[in-house]
Short mmCIF file of C-alpha atoms in Angstrom, two decimals:
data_model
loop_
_atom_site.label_atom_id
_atom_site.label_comp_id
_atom_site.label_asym_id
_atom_site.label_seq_id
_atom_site.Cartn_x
_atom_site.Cartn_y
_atom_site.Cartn_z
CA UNK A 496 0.00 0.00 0.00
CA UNK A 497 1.18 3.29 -0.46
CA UNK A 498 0.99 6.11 1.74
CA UNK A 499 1.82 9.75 0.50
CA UNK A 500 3.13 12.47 3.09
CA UNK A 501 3.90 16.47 2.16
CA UNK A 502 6.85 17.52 2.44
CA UNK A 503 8.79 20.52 2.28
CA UNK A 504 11.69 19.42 0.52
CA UNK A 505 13.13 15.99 -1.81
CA UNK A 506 14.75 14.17 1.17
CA UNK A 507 13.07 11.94 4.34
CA UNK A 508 14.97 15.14 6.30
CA UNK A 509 12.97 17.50 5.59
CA UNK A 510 9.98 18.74 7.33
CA UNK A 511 6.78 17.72 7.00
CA UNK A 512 4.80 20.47 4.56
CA UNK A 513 1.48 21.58 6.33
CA UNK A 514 -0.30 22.06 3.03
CA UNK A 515 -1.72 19.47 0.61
CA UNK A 516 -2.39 21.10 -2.74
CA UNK A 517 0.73 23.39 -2.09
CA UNK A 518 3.27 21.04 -0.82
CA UNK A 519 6.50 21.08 -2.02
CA UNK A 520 7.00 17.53 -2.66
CA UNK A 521 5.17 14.47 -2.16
CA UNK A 522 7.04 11.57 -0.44
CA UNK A 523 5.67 8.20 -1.57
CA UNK A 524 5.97 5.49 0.86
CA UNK A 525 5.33 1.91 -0.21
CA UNK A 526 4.86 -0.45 2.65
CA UNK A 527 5.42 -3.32 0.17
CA UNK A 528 8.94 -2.52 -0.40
CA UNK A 529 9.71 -0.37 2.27
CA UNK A 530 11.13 2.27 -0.26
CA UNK A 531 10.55 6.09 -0.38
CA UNK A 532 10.65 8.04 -3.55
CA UNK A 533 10.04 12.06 -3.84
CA UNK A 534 7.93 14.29 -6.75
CA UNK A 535 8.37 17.16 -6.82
CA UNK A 536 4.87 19.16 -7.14
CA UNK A 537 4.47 20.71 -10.11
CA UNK A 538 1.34 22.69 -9.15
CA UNK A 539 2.74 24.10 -5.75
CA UNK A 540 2.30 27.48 -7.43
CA UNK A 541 -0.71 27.25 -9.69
CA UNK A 542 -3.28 30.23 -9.78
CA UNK A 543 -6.06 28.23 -8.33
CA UNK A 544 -6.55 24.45 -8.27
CA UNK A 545 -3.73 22.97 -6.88
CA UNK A 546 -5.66 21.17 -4.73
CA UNK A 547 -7.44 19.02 -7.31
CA UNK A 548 -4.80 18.79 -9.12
CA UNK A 549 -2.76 17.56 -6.11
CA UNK A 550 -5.33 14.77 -5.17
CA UNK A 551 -5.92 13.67 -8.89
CA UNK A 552 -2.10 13.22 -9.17
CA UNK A 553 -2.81 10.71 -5.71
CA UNK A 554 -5.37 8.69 -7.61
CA UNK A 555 -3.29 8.49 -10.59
CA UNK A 556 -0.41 6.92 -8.20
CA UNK A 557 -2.84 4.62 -6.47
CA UNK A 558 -1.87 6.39 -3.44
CA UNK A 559 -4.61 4.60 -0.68
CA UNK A 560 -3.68 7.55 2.14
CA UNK A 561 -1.95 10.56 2.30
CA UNK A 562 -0.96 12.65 5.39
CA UNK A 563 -0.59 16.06 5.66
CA UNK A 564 -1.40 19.26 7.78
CA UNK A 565 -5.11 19.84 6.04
CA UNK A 566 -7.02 19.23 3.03
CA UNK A 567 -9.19 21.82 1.12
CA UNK A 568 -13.10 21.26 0.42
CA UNK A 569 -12.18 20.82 -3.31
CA UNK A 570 -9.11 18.02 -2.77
CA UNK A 571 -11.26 16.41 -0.11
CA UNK A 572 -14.36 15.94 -2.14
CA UNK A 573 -12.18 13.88 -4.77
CA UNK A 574 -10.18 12.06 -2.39
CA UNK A 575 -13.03 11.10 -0.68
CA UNK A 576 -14.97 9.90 -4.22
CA UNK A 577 -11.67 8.06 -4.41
CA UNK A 578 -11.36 6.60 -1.33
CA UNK A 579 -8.36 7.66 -0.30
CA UNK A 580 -7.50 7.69 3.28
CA UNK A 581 -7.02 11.75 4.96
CA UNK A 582 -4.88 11.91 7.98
CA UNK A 583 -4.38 15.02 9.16
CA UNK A 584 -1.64 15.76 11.17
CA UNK A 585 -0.69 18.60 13.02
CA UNK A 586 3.13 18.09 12.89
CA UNK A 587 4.91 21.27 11.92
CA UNK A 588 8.20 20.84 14.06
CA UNK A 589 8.45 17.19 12.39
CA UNK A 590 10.70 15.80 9.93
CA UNK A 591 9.13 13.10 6.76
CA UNK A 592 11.66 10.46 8.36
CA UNK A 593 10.16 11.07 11.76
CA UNK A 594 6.29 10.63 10.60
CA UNK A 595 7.16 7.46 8.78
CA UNK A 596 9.12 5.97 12.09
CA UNK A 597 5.39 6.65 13.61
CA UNK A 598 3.82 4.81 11.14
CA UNK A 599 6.24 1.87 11.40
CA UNK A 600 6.12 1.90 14.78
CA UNK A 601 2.25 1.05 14.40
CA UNK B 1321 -16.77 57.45 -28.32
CA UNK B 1322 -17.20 58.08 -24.49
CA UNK B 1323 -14.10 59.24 -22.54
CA UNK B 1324 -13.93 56.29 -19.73
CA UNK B 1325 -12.74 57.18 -16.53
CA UNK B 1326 -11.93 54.96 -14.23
CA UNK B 1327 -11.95 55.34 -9.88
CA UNK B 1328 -9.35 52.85 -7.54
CA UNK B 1329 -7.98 52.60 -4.87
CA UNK B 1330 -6.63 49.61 -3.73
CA UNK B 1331 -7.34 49.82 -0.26
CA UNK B 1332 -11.22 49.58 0.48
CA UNK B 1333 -12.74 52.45 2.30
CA UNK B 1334 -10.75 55.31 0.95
CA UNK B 1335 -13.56 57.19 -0.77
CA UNK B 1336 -14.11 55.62 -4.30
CA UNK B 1337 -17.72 55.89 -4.77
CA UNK B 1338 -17.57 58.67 -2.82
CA UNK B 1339 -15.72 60.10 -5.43
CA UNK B 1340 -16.88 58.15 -8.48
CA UNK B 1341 -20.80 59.41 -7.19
CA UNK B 1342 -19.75 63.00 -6.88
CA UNK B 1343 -17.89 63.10 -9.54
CA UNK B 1344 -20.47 62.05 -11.67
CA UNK B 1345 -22.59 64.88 -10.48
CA UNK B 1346 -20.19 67.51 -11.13
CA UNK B 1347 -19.48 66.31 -14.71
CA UNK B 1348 -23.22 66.69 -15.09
CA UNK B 1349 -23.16 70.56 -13.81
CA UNK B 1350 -19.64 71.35 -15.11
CA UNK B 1351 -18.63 69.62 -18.05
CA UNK B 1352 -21.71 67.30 -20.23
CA UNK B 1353 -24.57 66.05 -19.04
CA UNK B 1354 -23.98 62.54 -21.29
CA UNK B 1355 -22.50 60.35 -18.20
CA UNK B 1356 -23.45 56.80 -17.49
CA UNK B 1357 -21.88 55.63 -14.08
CA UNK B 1358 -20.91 51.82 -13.61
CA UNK B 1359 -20.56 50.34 -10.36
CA UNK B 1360 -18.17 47.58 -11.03
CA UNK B 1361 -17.96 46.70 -7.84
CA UNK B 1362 -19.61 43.34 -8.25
CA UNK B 1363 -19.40 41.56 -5.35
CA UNK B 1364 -20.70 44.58 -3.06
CA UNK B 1365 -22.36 47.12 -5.32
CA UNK B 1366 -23.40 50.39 -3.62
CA UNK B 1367 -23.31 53.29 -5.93
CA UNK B 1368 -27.08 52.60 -6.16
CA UNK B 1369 -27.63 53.67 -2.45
CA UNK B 1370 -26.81 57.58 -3.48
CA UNK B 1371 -30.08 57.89 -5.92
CA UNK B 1372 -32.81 56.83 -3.72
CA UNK B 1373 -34.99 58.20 -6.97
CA UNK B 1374 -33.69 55.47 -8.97
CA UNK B 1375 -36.09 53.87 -11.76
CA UNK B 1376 -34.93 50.58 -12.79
CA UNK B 1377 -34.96 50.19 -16.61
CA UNK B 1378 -33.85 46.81 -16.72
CA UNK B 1379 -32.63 43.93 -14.20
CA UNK B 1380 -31.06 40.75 -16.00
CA UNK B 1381 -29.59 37.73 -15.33
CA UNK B 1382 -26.42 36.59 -16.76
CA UNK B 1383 -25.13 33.43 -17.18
CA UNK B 1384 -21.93 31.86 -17.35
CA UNK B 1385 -20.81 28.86 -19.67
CA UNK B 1386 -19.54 25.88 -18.09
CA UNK B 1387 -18.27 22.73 -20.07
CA UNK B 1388 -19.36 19.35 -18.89
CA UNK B 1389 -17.65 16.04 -20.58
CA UNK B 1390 -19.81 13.03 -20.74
CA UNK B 1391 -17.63 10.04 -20.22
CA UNK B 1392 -19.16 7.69 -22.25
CA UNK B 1393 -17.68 9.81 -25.42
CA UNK B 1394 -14.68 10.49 -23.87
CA UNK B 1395 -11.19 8.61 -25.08
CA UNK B 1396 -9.46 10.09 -21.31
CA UNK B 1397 -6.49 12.04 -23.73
CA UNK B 1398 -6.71 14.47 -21.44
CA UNK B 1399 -5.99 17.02 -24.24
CA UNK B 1400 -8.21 19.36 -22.04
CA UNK B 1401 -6.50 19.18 -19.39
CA UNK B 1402 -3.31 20.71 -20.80
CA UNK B 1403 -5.49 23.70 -22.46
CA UNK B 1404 -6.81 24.18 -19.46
CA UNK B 1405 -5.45 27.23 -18.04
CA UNK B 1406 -7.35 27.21 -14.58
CA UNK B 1407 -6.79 23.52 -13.44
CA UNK B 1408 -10.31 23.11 -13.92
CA UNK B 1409 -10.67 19.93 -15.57
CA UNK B 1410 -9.81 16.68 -13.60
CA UNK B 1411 -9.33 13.30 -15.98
CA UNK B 1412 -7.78 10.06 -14.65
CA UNK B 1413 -7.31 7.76 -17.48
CA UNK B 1414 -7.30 4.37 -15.34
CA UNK B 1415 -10.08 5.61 -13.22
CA UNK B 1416 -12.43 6.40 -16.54
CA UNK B 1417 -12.74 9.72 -14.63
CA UNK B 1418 -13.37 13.10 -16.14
CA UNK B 1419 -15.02 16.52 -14.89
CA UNK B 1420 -15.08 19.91 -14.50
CA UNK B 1421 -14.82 22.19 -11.49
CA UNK B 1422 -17.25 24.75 -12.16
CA UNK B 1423 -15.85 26.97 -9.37
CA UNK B 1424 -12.55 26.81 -11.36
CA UNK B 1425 -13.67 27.38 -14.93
CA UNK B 1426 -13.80 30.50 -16.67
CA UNK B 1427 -15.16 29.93 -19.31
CA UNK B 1428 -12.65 30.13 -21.88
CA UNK B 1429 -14.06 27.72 -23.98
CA UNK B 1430 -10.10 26.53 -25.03
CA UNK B 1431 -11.65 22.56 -23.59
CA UNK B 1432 -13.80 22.67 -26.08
CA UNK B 1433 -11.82 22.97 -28.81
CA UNK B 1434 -8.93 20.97 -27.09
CA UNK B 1435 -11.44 18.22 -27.55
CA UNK B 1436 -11.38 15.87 -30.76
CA UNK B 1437 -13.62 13.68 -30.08
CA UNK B 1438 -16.99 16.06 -29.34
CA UNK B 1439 -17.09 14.95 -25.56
CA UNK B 1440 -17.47 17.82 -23.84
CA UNK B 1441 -20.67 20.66 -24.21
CA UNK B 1442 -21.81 23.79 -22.03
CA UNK B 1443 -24.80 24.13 -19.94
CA UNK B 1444 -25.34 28.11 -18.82
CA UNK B 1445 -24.62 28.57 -14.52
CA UNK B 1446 -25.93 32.13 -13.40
CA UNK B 1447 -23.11 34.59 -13.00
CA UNK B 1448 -24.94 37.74 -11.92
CA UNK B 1449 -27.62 40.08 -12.87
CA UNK B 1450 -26.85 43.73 -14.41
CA UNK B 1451 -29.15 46.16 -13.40
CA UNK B 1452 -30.08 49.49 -15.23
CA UNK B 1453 -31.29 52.39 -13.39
CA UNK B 1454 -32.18 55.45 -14.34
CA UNK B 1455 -31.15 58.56 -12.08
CA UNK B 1456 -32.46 61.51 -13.41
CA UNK B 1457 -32.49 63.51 -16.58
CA UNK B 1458 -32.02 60.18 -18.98
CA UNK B 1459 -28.74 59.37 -16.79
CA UNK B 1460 -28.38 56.20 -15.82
CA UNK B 1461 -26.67 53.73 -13.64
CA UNK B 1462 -25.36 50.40 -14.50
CA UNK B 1463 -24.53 47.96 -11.81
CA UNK B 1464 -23.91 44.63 -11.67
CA UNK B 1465 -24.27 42.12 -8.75
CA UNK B 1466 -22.17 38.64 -8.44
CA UNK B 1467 -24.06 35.62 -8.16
CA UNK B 1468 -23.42 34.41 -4.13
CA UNK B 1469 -20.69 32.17 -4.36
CA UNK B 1470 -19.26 32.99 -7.49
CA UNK B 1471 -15.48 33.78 -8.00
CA UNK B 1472 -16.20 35.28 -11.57
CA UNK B 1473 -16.10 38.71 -11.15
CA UNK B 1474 -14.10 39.59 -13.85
CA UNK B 1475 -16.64 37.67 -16.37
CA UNK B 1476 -19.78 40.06 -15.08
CA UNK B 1477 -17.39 43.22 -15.21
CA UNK B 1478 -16.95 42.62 -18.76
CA UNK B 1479 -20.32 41.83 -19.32
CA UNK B 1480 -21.47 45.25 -17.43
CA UNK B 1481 -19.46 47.18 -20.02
CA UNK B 1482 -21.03 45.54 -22.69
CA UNK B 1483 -24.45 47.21 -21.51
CA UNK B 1484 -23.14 50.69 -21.57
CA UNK B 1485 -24.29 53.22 -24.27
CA UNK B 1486 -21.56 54.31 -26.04
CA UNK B 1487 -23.35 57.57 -27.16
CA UNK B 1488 -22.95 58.98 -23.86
CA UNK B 1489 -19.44 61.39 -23.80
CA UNK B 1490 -18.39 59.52 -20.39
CA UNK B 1491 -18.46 56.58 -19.07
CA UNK B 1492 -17.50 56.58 -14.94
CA UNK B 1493 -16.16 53.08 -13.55
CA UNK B 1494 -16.44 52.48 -10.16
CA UNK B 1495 -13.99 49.71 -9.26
CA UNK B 1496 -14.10 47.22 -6.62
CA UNK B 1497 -11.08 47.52 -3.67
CA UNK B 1498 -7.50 45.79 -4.30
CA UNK B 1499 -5.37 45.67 -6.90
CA UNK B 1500 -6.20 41.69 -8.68
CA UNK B 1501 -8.41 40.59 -12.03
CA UNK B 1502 -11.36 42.89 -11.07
CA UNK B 1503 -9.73 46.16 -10.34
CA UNK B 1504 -7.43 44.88 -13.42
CA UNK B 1505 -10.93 44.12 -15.56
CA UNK B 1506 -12.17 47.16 -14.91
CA UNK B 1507 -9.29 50.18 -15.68
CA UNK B 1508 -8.08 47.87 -18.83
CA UNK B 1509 -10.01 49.69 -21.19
CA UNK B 1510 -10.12 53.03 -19.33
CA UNK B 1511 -8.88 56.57 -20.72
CA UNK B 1512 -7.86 57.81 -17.75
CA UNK B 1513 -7.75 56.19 -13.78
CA UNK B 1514 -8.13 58.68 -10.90
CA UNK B 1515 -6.78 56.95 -7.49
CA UNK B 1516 -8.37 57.77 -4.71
CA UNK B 1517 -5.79 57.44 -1.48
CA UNK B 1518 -6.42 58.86 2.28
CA UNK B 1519 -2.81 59.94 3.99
CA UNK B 1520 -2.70 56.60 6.46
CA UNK B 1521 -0.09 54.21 6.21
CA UNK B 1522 -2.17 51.79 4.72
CA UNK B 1523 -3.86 54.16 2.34
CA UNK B 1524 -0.41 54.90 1.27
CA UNK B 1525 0.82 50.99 0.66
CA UNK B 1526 -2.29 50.15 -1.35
CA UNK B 1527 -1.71 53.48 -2.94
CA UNK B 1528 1.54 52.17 -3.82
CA UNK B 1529 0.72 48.84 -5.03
CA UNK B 1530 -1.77 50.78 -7.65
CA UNK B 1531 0.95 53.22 -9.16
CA UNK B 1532 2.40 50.05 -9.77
CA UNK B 1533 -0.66 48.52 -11.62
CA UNK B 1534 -1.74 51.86 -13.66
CA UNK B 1535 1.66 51.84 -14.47
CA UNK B 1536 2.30 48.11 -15.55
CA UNK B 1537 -0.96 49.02 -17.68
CA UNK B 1538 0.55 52.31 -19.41
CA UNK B 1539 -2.92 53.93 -17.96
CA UNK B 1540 -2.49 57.93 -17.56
CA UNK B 1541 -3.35 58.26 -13.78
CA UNK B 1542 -3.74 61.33 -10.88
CA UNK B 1543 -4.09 60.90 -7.35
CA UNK B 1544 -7.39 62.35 -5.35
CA UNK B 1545 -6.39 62.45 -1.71
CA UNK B 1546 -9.32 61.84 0.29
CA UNK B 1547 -10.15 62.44 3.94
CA UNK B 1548 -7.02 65.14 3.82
CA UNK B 1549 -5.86 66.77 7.09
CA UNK B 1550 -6.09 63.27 8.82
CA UNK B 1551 -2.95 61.08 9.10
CA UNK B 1552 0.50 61.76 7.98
CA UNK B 1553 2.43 63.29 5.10
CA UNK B 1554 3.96 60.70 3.86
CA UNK B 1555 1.31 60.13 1.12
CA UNK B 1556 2.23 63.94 -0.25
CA UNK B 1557 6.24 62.91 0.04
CA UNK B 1558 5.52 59.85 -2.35
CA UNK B 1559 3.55 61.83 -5.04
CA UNK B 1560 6.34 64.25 -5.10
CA UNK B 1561 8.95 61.99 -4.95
CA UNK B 1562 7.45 59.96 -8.03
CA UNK B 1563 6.26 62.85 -9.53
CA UNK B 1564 2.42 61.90 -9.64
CA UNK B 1565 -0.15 64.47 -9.98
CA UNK B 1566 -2.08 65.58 -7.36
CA UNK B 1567 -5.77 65.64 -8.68
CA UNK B 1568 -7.49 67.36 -6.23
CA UNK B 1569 -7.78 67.29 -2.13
CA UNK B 1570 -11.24 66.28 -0.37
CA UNK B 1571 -11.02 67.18 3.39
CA UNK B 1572 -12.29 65.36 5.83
CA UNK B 1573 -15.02 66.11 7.32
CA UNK B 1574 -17.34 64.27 9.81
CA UNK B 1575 -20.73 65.73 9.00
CA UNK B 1576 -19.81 64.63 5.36
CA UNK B 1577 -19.19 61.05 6.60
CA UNK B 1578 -22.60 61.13 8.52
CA UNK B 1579 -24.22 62.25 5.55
CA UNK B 1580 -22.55 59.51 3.64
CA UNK B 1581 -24.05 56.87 6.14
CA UNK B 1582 -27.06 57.98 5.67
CA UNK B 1583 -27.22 58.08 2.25
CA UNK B 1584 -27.37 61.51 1.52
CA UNK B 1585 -24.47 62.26 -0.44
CA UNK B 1586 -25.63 64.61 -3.24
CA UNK B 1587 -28.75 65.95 -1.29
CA UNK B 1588 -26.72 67.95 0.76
CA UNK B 1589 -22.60 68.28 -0.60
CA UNK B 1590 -21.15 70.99 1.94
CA UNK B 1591 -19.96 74.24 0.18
CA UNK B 1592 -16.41 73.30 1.12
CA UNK B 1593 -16.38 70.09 -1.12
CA UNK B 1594 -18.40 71.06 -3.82
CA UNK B 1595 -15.56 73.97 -4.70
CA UNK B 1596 -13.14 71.16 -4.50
CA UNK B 1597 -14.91 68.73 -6.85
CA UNK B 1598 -15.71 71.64 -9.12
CA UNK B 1599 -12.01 72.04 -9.45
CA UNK B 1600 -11.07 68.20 -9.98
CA UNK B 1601 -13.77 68.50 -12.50
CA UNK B 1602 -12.48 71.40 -14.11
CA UNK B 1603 -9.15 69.99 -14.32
CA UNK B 1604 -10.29 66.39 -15.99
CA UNK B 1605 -12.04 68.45 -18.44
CA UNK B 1606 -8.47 70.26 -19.60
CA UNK B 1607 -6.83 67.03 -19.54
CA UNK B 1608 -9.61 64.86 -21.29
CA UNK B 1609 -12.29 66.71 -23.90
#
């Protein structure tokens, strides 16, 4: 299963990015292979409509949940139609390696 | 062709209609008594409030065009989606998914001919209605008011100036605050924009911000300072410092506020102001006929 979680920057170091539609970059975890891999987001600084754009890019990845500081109403309606799994985590002072020690840890 | 003048700000609260309302009355005494007045301010029209003798001509709805792409016809290219300019089309190819945010689109109609296959059409959403008053004397008053909900003010704007008359020597736009698409919408096509500041530090930012937009638009400009005598000087430093006209001076004055309030601007203009707007009339009509 993969699990998606914002982040700031391209490396498990940096901290966790509050924003969904406006992340940074995405880190892809896949529990399967216990591998991360980073995209960048190319719509971090679109007009309007990052958001969908953000969680359509999730659904293309088969991403199943994705964690991050909050979701709009326009990415959460599709994620939702999608089934995707929103965790929202208030975590600003935490790094993308620390969040996914969490979720191993559980 | 009408002269169009244009009234902004930036900041909110600084005097625009105030202006745009009185000036339009003193163009009328002092210069030609052909003047329609737009209130552009979509989302919060209020020019209307000033002519309690109003007769409405006309109230219409508008509509706005919004694709929709039925899915059964759809091949999921997602040509669209790269022509879409506003990230308002959504199509995941595994997913057999494709639709439109309607709160997104603007209607460029670019989807629609992105599309090769015929899948997507438009259905009309309402945008707004445009209302035409009459004020007196065949003058008139167009204003238009944004549909709750809609982020489209821009669209209704230039569907506002497509009601004007263009037999009428001026045409007075009343834009909304801030310095984005619908202050941008509505000096694009203007002759001349008057700014209206006050001498606060905020007044003087905003002010700032639209120098910096009248300029970016090669738009001739002046600067009305509004509510004068209260604040600072700094406002009168920058015009002199950039070398921006100073169109006229309003002081302020609290039983001109009150009146405001009340809705009683042009029933009773104090002698004071109405030499002042004579003046800033008198000068627009050197500059412009």
């Amino acid at each position: 299963m993969k699990t998606v979680i914002t982040s700031t920057g391209n490396s498990t170091d940096s901290p966790f990015d509050l924003r969904f539609g406006r992340a940074a970059h995405y880190c892809i975890l896949d529990a399967d292979t216990n591998e991360t891999t980073f995209i960048e987001n190319e719509y971090a600084n679109a007009q309007g409509g990052a958001g969908t754009k953000a969680a359509e890019k999730m659904v293309e990845l088969g991403v199943k949940r994705v964690i991050s500081g909050d979701f709009g109403p326009k990415a959460k309606e599709l994620l939702e139609r999608f089934k995707i799994q929103m965790v929202v985590l208030n975590g600003e002072d935490k790094t993308v390696q620390e969040i996914i020690n969490t979720l191993k840890a559980n | 062709m009408p002269v169009k003048i244009a009234v902004a700000s930036g900041k909110g609260g600084t005097g625009k209609t105030t202006v745009s309302v009185n000036l339009y009355h003193f163009i009328q005494k002092h210069w030609t008594e052909s003047v329609q007045l737009l209130d552009c301010d979509v989302e919060e029209p209020n020019a209307g409030i000033f002519f309690p003798e109003a007769q409405e001509q006309y109230c219409k709805q508008v509509s706005q065009r919004v694709p929709t792409i039925d899915t059964d016809t759809c091949t999921f290219c997602r040509k669209c989606v790269e022509y879409c300019e506003f990230n308002a089309i959504v199509v995941i190819p595994p997913a057999s998914f494709a639709e439109i945010t309607p709160a997104l689109c603007h209607s460029c109609g670019a989807c629609l001919w992105a599309c090769e296959n015929g899948a997507i059409t438009e259905r009309p959403i309402p945008l707004g209605n445009i209302k035409m008053q009459n004020i007196g004397n065949n003058h008139s008053l167009l204003e238009g008011s944004l549909e709750i909900g809609s982020a489209m003010q821009t669209l209704l704007i230039k569907r506002l100036k497509k009601e004007t008359n263009t037999n009428h020597d001026i045409l007075l736009f009343d834009a909304p605050p801030g310095t984005s698409c619908p202050v941008v919408a509505t000096i694009i096509d203007a002759d001349y924009v008057i700014l209206v500041s006050e001498p606060t530090p905020f007044g003087l930012n905003d002010l700032k911000l639209m120098v910096d937009l009248a300029r970016e638009l090669n738009k001739p400009f002046s600067v009305i300072i509004n509510k004068a005598g209260l604040g600072d000087a700094h406002t009168h430093a920058f015009l002199e410092e950039e070398n921006i006209e100073l169109l006229g001076e309003i002081p302020f004055s609290r039983s001109f506020a009150e009146k405001y309030a009340d809705g009683q601007l042009l029933q009773h203009i104090p002698e004071e102001l109405e030499g002042h707007f004579t003046q800033i009339v008198e000068n627009l009509k050197t500059k412009l006929s």
